[in-house]
mmCIF file of C-alpha atoms in Angstrom:
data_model
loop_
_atom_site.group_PDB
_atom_site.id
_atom_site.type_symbol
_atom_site.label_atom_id
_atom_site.label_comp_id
_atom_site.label_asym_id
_atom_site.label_seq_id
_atom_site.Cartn_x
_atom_site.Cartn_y
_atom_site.Cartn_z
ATOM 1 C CA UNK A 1224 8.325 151.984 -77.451
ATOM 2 C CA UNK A 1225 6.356 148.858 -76.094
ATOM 3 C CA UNK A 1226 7.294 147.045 -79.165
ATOM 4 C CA UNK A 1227 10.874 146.440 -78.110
ATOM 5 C CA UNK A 1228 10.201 145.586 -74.924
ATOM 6 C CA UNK A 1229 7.979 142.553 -76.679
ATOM 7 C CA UNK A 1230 10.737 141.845 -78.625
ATOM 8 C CA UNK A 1231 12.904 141.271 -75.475
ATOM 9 C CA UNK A 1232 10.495 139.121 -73.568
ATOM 10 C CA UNK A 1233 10.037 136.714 -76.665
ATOM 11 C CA UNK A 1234 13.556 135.953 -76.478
ATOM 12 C CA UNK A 1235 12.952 134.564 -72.715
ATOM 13 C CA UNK A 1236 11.563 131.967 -74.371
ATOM 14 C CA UNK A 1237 8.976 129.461 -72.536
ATOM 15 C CA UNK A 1238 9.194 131.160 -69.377
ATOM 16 C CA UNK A 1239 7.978 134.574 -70.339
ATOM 17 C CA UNK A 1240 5.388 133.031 -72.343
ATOM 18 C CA UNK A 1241 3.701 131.469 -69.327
ATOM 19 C CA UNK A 1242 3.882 135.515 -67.851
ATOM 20 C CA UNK A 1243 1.922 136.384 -70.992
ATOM 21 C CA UNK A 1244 -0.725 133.667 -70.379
ATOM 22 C CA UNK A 1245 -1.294 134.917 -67.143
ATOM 23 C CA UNK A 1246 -2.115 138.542 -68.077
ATOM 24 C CA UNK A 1247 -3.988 137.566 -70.859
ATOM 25 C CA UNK A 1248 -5.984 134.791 -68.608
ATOM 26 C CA UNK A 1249 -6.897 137.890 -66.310
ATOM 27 C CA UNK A 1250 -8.441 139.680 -68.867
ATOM 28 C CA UNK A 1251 -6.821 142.833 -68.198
ATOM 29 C CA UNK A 1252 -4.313 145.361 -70.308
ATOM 30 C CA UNK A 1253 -3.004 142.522 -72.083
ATOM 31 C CA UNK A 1254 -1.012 144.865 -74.537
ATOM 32 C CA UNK A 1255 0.734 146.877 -71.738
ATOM 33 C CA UNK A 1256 0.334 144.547 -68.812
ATOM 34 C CA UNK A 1257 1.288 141.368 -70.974
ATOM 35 C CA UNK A 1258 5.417 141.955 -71.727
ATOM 36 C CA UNK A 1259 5.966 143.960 -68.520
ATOM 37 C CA UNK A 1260 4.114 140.789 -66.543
ATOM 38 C CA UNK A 1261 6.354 138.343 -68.382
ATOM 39 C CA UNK A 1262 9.555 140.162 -68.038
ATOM 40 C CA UNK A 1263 9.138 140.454 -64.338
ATOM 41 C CA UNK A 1264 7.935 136.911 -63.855
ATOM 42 C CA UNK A 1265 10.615 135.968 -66.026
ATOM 43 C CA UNK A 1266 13.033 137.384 -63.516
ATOM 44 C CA UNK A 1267 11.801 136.475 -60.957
ATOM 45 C CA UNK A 1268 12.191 132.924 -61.973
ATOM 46 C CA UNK A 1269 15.536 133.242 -62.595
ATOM 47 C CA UNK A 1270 15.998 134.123 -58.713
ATOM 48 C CA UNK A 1271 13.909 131.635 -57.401
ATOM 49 C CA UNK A 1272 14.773 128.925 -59.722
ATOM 50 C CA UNK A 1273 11.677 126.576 -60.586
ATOM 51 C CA UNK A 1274 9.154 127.285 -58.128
ATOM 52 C CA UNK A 1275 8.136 130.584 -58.801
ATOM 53 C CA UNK A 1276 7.420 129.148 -62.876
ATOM 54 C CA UNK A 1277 5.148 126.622 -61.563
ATOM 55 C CA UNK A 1278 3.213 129.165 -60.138
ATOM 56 C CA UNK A 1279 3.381 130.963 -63.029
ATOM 57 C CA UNK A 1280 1.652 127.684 -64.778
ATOM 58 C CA UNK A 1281 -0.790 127.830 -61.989
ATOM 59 C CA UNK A 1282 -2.190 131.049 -62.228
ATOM 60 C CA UNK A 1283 -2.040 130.710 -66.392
ATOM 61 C CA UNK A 1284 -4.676 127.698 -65.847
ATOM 62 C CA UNK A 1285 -6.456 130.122 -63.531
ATOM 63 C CA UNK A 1286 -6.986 132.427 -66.245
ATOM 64 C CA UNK A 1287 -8.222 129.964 -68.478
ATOM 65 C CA UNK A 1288 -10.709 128.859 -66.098
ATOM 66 C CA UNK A 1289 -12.154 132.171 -65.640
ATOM 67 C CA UNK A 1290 -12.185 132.679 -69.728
ATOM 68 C CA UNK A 1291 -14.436 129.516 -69.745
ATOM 69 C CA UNK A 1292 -16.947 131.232 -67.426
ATOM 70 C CA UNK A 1293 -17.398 134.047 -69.132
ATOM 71 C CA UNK A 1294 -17.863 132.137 -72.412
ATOM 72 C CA UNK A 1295 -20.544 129.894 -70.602
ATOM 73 C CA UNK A 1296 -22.443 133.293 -69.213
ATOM 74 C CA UNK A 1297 -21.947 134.501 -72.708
ATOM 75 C CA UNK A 1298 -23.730 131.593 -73.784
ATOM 76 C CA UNK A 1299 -26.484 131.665 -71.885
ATOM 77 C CA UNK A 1300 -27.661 135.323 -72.293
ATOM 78 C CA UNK A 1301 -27.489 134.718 -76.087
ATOM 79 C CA UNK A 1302 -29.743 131.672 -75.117
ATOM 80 C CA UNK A 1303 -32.347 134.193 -73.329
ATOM 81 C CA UNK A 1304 -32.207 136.341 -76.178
ATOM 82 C CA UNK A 1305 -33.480 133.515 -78.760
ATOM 83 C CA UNK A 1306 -36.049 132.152 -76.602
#
């Protein structure tokens, strides 16, 4: 059932890609949150026209950022662990 609603959001193209990041960058249900996050954000830039898919960019590097920080803490336990 989710799979064709995957299908759908990969033919949005770059826009519903940048939905995906964002879902993924949050760390949460990326399999059930990703294509229903795109889709939406997807639409939504269709109303709004640009703005809303710059935020969309925004809030992917936000993810990112977070990703890093985990990695780092990740890091440093294993670190602890060695000593």
């Amino acid at each position: 059932r989710s799979e064709g609603r995957r299908q759908r959001t990969d033919d949005g193209g770059r826009r519903s890609e940048i939905g995906r990041q964002t879902a993924e960058g949050r760390g949460r249900m990326t399999e059930v949150g990703g294509p229903a996050v795109a889709e939406a954000m997807a639409r939504k830039a269709d109303g709004r026209g640009q703005r809303s898919e710059v935020r969309g960019q925004r809030t992917a590097v936000r993810g990112q950022r977070s990703e890093s920080r985990s990695q780092k803490s990740e890091i440093r336990r294993q670190k602890a662990e060695d000593g």
